[in-house]
Amino acid sequence: MAQVDRNLRTMGSELKAAKALGTDYGKSIDGLKSKKDILSRSVEAANIKLTETRKIYDDMVEGGKASEAQLERQAKKVNDAQANYNRLKTELGEVDKALKVQSSSWTQYGEKMESAGKKMQSVGKGMSDVGGTLTKNVSLPVAAMATAAFKAAVDFESAFAGVRKTVDGTEAEFAILSSGIREMAKEIPAAATEIALVAENAGQLGIQKEAILGFTRTMVDLGVATNMSSDEAATSLARLANITEMNQQDFDRLGSSVVELGNNFATTEREIVDMALRLAGAGAQVGMSEADILALATALSSVGIEAEMGGSALSRVMVEMQVATSTGFSKVQELSKKTGLSLRDLQMMASHNGKEFGKLAESLGMTKKEMNALVNAGVDLEGFSKIAGMTGEEFKKAFEQDAIGALGAFIEGLANAEEAGESAINMLQEMGITEIRLRDSLLRAGGASELFANAVKLSSEAWDENNALTKEAEERYKTTASQLVILWNNVKELGITMGGVLIPVAQEAMDKFKPLIQTFAEMDKEQHKTILTMGLLAASIG
């Protein structure tokens, strides 16, 4: 109650100060608004005081312990509070009424006319030009703006229809996608219709609804920041993700690794992605991450290895490594120990004396095919481990724990073969790798050994930090050309919003005009002529 009293006194002082500014101010719109604000707050405070004062009186009566004198004093407080509330409310009503009068457009117009000292004759003369001025400066620009807005909305509606075609969603989900695409266009130099096309491709490529907006933004950024178009990036990276079964929330990380590698090695983002697609199947099979596959693709493409040849060659080697290391190493050693022959001798026996090899396999409780597979896996493991500078057991363990690291050791071994007094060609020959294209790819891969470790490191860091693509795209978006496109996208967004209101109106109008068009079509030529003449006359009068 004390606080309410203080507030009332304060507002009373404010009201006195407003009145002290003079009669003219008190009658002006600003003065009346100021008084209305003060009185509104005063009425609210007086109402609180009245309510609380009355509640105290009611409690005293109900309690039955208050004396007659106490009840009289409290009743007087209630009456005073009621009178003050009524006075303030009446005054507020008068101010509100005066404010409405002063706010009237006719009142304001009259005051402006009076203060300017204009006569009705001059006003009448000025009115003669109003129609032409409005037509030139208002009607025609508004019509042009409405036409442009309608077109922007129709274009986006058509583009988004493609998203509806490829994405299975509810109206609420489509509303989120539509809003997200339009907001994206306000931030990046790509039109909402172009972004919608990428989103449409995303749905066609099997991207989940929850990941479509993130996927679309990443692909548009790649289209700006790399030598790939947005559509090309979308198709290639979606396929890569499908092959490796990548989490669809990680497309931005995938894009960051591609950009970082493309910026730091003698290759392009397109070449990296093309090679990665060739390696993805085998790479995922042996446990490589997406960042590892991109790193391997970068190292190979940096030394001029073509995706078709190099990807197939390395994929075959990775599969053979997996077969060799997944075969029990102890079984291979046991086989050699039982037969008293080396794995090379057993391999030679299988090639030149199949019957003896078959008998030997049968004596060991195996088929000829089973023992041949075991021998070949053991020979391959020996070859891989020898080139990598490890024992068979070490290479098996290394490959199982870090496939990309084991492959790197193998490639480095090929590169350092001459230093070890060996020929890389002879090493591959011993392993039975004699096909010219396969051997050539592996020898050239050896030339990428120094790049390999750096590529793996950079790719993993870019994947974890997840900002390389964003930084690259932001630099491109800062250019004047990009900023102008973004500005125009914001103008188009305004048009799409306005046009969205016009489209239902246009559809309703078309529905209403169809019967009129049909009726006109059924009339004879004389009726057509009469209607057109009346239309021209109406246009002339207008």
mmCIF file of C-alpha atoms in Angstrom, residues 363-513:
data_model
loop_
_atom_site.group_PDB
_atom_site.id
_atom_site.type_symbol
_atom_site.label_atom_id
_atom_site.label_comp_id
_atom_site.label_asym_id
_atom_site.label_seq_id
_atom_site.Cartn_x
_atom_site.Cartn_y
_atom_site.Cartn_z
ATOM 1 C CA SER A 363 46.006 -85.782 -45.447
ATOM 2 C CA LEU A 364 45.651 -82.582 -43.396
ATOM 3 C CA GLY A 365 41.839 -82.780 -43.350
ATOM 4 C CA MET A 366 41.286 -79.976 -45.874
ATOM 5 C CA THR A 367 40.037 -79.700 -49.387
ATOM 6 C CA LYS A 368 42.431 -78.639 -52.099
ATOM 7 C CA LYS A 369 40.547 -75.325 -52.434
ATOM 8 C CA GLU A 370 40.681 -74.582 -48.694
ATOM 9 C CA MET A 371 44.400 -75.239 -48.442
ATOM 10 C CA ASN A 372 45.116 -73.261 -51.605
ATOM 11 C CA ALA A 373 43.257 -70.234 -50.183
ATOM 12 C CA LEU A 374 45.180 -70.548 -46.920
ATOM 13 C CA VAL A 375 48.521 -70.765 -48.736
ATOM 14 C CA ASN A 376 47.749 -67.747 -50.978
ATOM 15 C CA ALA A 377 46.643 -65.668 -47.999
ATOM 16 C CA GLY A 378 49.866 -66.575 -46.179
ATOM 17 C CA VAL A 379 51.997 -65.671 -49.213
ATOM 18 C CA ASP A 380 50.181 -62.328 -49.588
ATOM 19 C CA LEU A 381 50.618 -61.594 -45.878
ATOM 20 C CA GLU A 382 54.337 -62.299 -46.144
ATOM 21 C CA GLY A 383 54.582 -59.985 -49.145
ATOM 22 C CA PHE A 384 52.610 -57.133 -47.584
ATOM 23 C CA SER A 385 54.474 -57.350 -44.287
ATOM 24 C CA LYS A 386 57.879 -57.572 -45.976
ATOM 25 C CA ILE A 387 57.251 -54.438 -48.059
ATOM 26 C CA ALA A 388 55.841 -52.636 -45.016
ATOM 27 C CA GLY A 389 58.928 -53.577 -42.986
ATOM 28 C CA MET A 390 57.046 -55.688 -40.443
ATOM 29 C CA THR A 391 56.549 -59.291 -39.458
ATOM 30 C CA GLY A 392 53.409 -61.048 -40.590
ATOM 31 C CA GLU A 393 51.909 -60.845 -37.113
ATOM 32 C CA GLU A 394 52.762 -57.143 -36.808
ATOM 33 C CA PHE A 395 51.194 -56.300 -40.155
ATOM 34 C CA LYS A 396 48.070 -58.311 -39.337
ATOM 35 C CA LYS A 397 47.672 -56.438 -36.045
ATOM 36 C CA ALA A 398 48.418 -53.061 -37.645
ATOM 37 C CA PHE A 399 45.865 -53.578 -40.411
ATOM 38 C CA GLU A 400 43.152 -54.710 -38.018
ATOM 39 C CA GLN A 401 43.685 -51.697 -35.731
ATOM 40 C CA ASP A 402 44.468 -49.001 -38.334
ATOM 41 C CA ALA A 403 43.880 -50.015 -41.944
ATOM 42 C CA ILE A 404 44.920 -46.628 -43.356
ATOM 43 C CA GLY A 405 48.148 -46.691 -41.326
ATOM 44 C CA ALA A 406 49.022 -50.211 -42.510
ATOM 45 C CA LEU A 407 48.331 -49.247 -46.127
ATOM 46 C CA GLY A 408 50.513 -46.166 -45.633
ATOM 47 C CA ALA A 409 53.360 -48.365 -44.364
ATOM 48 C CA PHE A 410 52.990 -50.578 -47.454
ATOM 49 C CA ILE A 411 53.094 -47.581 -49.818
ATOM 50 C CA GLU A 412 56.085 -46.135 -47.951
ATOM 51 C CA GLY A 413 57.828 -49.510 -48.256
ATOM 52 C CA LEU A 414 57.420 -49.394 -52.029
ATOM 53 C CA ALA A 415 58.896 -45.903 -52.057
ATOM 54 C CA ASN A 416 61.929 -46.980 -49.967
ATOM 55 C CA ALA A 417 62.539 -50.299 -51.727
ATOM 56 C CA GLU A 418 65.704 -49.084 -53.446
ATOM 57 C CA GLU A 419 67.220 -47.980 -50.120
ATOM 58 C CA ALA A 420 66.606 -51.469 -48.738
ATOM 59 C CA GLY A 421 68.508 -52.972 -51.666
ATOM 60 C CA GLU A 422 65.351 -54.317 -53.269
ATOM 61 C CA SER A 423 63.453 -53.481 -56.415
ATOM 62 C CA ALA A 424 59.852 -52.441 -55.925
ATOM 63 C CA ILE A 425 58.997 -54.264 -59.161
ATOM 64 C CA ASN A 426 60.622 -57.450 -57.850
ATOM 65 C CA MET A 427 58.755 -57.130 -54.553
ATOM 66 C CA LEU A 428 55.446 -56.917 -56.367
ATOM 67 C CA GLN A 429 56.529 -59.721 -58.699
ATOM 68 C CA GLU A 430 57.145 -61.990 -55.696
ATOM 69 C CA MET A 431 53.623 -61.269 -54.504
ATOM 70 C CA GLY A 432 52.218 -62.281 -57.862
ATOM 71 C CA ILE A 433 51.259 -58.721 -58.791
ATOM 72 C CA THR A 434 52.247 -58.775 -62.444
ATOM 73 C CA GLU A 435 49.339 -57.030 -64.175
ATOM 74 C CA ILE A 436 50.847 -53.928 -65.781
ATOM 75 C CA ARG A 437 48.098 -51.418 -64.834
ATOM 76 C CA LEU A 438 47.923 -52.676 -61.254
ATOM 77 C CA ARG A 439 51.693 -52.687 -60.835
ATOM 78 C CA ASP A 440 52.032 -49.232 -62.433
ATOM 79 C CA SER A 441 49.409 -47.772 -60.113
ATOM 80 C CA LEU A 442 51.128 -49.215 -57.031
ATOM 81 C CA LEU A 443 54.547 -47.978 -58.134
ATOM 82 C CA ARG A 444 53.166 -44.485 -58.696
ATOM 83 C CA ALA A 445 51.385 -44.704 -55.343
ATOM 84 C CA GLY A 446 54.822 -45.257 -53.824
ATOM 85 C CA GLY A 447 55.705 -41.808 -55.125
ATOM 86 C CA ALA A 448 52.866 -40.406 -52.994
ATOM 87 C CA SER A 449 54.206 -41.848 -49.738
ATOM 88 C CA GLU A 450 55.408 -38.457 -48.438
ATOM 89 C CA LEU A 451 52.029 -36.879 -49.245
ATOM 90 C CA PHE A 452 50.104 -39.739 -47.709
ATOM 91 C CA ALA A 453 50.783 -39.067 -44.013
ATOM 92 C CA ASN A 454 50.157 -35.319 -44.396
ATOM 93 C CA ALA A 455 46.897 -35.962 -46.229
ATOM 94 C CA VAL A 456 45.645 -38.295 -43.492
ATOM 95 C CA LYS A 457 46.547 -35.735 -40.808
ATOM 96 C CA LEU A 458 44.963 -32.764 -42.602
ATOM 97 C CA SER A 459 41.815 -34.676 -43.537
ATOM 98 C CA SER A 460 41.232 -35.890 -39.965
ATOM 99 C CA GLU A 461 41.847 -32.423 -38.504
ATOM 100 C CA ALA A 462 39.493 -30.783 -41.017
ATOM 101 C CA TRP A 463 36.834 -33.399 -40.246
ATOM 102 C CA ASP A 464 37.090 -32.775 -36.491
ATOM 103 C CA GLU A 465 37.327 -28.957 -36.686
ATOM 104 C CA ASN A 466 34.558 -28.795 -39.298
ATOM 105 C CA ASN A 467 35.166 -25.203 -40.403
ATOM 106 C CA ALA A 468 37.294 -25.335 -43.582
ATOM 107 C CA LEU A 469 34.302 -25.258 -45.930
ATOM 108 C CA THR A 470 32.560 -22.530 -43.928
ATOM 109 C CA LYS A 471 35.667 -20.310 -43.965
ATOM 110 C CA GLU A 472 36.262 -20.837 -47.683
ATOM 111 C CA ALA A 473 32.631 -20.113 -48.545
ATOM 112 C CA GLU A 474 32.511 -17.033 -46.301
ATOM 113 C CA GLU A 475 35.513 -15.558 -48.120
ATOM 114 C CA ARG A 476 33.718 -16.016 -51.425
ATOM 115 C CA TYR A 477 30.509 -14.543 -49.976
ATOM 116 C CA LYS A 478 32.339 -11.349 -48.913
ATOM 117 C CA THR A 479 32.994 -10.282 -52.505
ATOM 118 C CA THR A 480 30.974 -7.397 -53.908
ATOM 119 C CA ALA A 481 29.435 -9.642 -56.565
ATOM 120 C CA SER A 482 28.248 -12.127 -53.933
ATOM 121 C CA GLN A 483 26.903 -9.383 -51.671
ATOM 122 C CA LEU A 484 24.894 -7.929 -54.565
ATOM 123 C CA VAL A 485 23.381 -11.362 -55.262
ATOM 124 C CA ILE A 486 22.518 -11.771 -51.563
ATOM 125 C CA LEU A 487 20.920 -8.313 -51.549
ATOM 126 C CA TRP A 488 18.839 -9.233 -54.590
ATOM 127 C CA ASN A 489 17.878 -12.539 -52.907
ATOM 128 C CA ASN A 490 16.525 -10.537 -49.956
ATOM 129 C CA VAL A 491 14.480 -8.411 -52.367
ATOM 130 C CA LYS A 492 13.154 -11.589 -53.989
ATOM 131 C CA GLU A 493 12.294 -12.983 -50.544
ATOM 132 C CA LEU A 494 10.118 -9.915 -49.976
ATOM 133 C CA GLY A 495 8.520 -10.601 -53.349
ATOM 134 C CA ILE A 496 7.894 -14.265 -52.481
ATOM 135 C CA THR A 497 6.236 -13.191 -49.222
ATOM 136 C CA MET A 498 4.023 -10.615 -50.961
ATOM 137 C CA GLY A 499 3.330 -12.912 -53.904
ATOM 138 C CA GLY A 500 2.274 -15.661 -51.509
ATOM 139 C CA VAL A 501 -0.676 -13.441 -50.600
ATOM 140 C CA LEU A 502 -1.485 -12.730 -54.255
ATOM 141 C CA ILE A 503 -1.434 -16.351 -55.475
ATOM 142 C CA PRO A 504 -4.637 -17.433 -53.647
ATOM 143 C CA VAL A 505 -6.329 -14.235 -54.879
ATOM 144 C CA ALA A 506 -5.253 -14.979 -58.457
ATOM 145 C CA GLN A 507 -6.470 -18.577 -58.181
ATOM 146 C CA GLU A 508 -9.823 -17.381 -56.863
ATOM 147 C CA ALA A 509 -10.052 -14.818 -59.670
ATOM 148 C CA MET A 510 -9.278 -17.483 -62.287
ATOM 149 C CA ASP A 511 -12.045 -19.698 -60.907
ATOM 150 C CA LYS A 512 -14.502 -16.801 -61.167
ATOM 151 C CA PHE A 513 -13.377 -15.770 -64.660
#
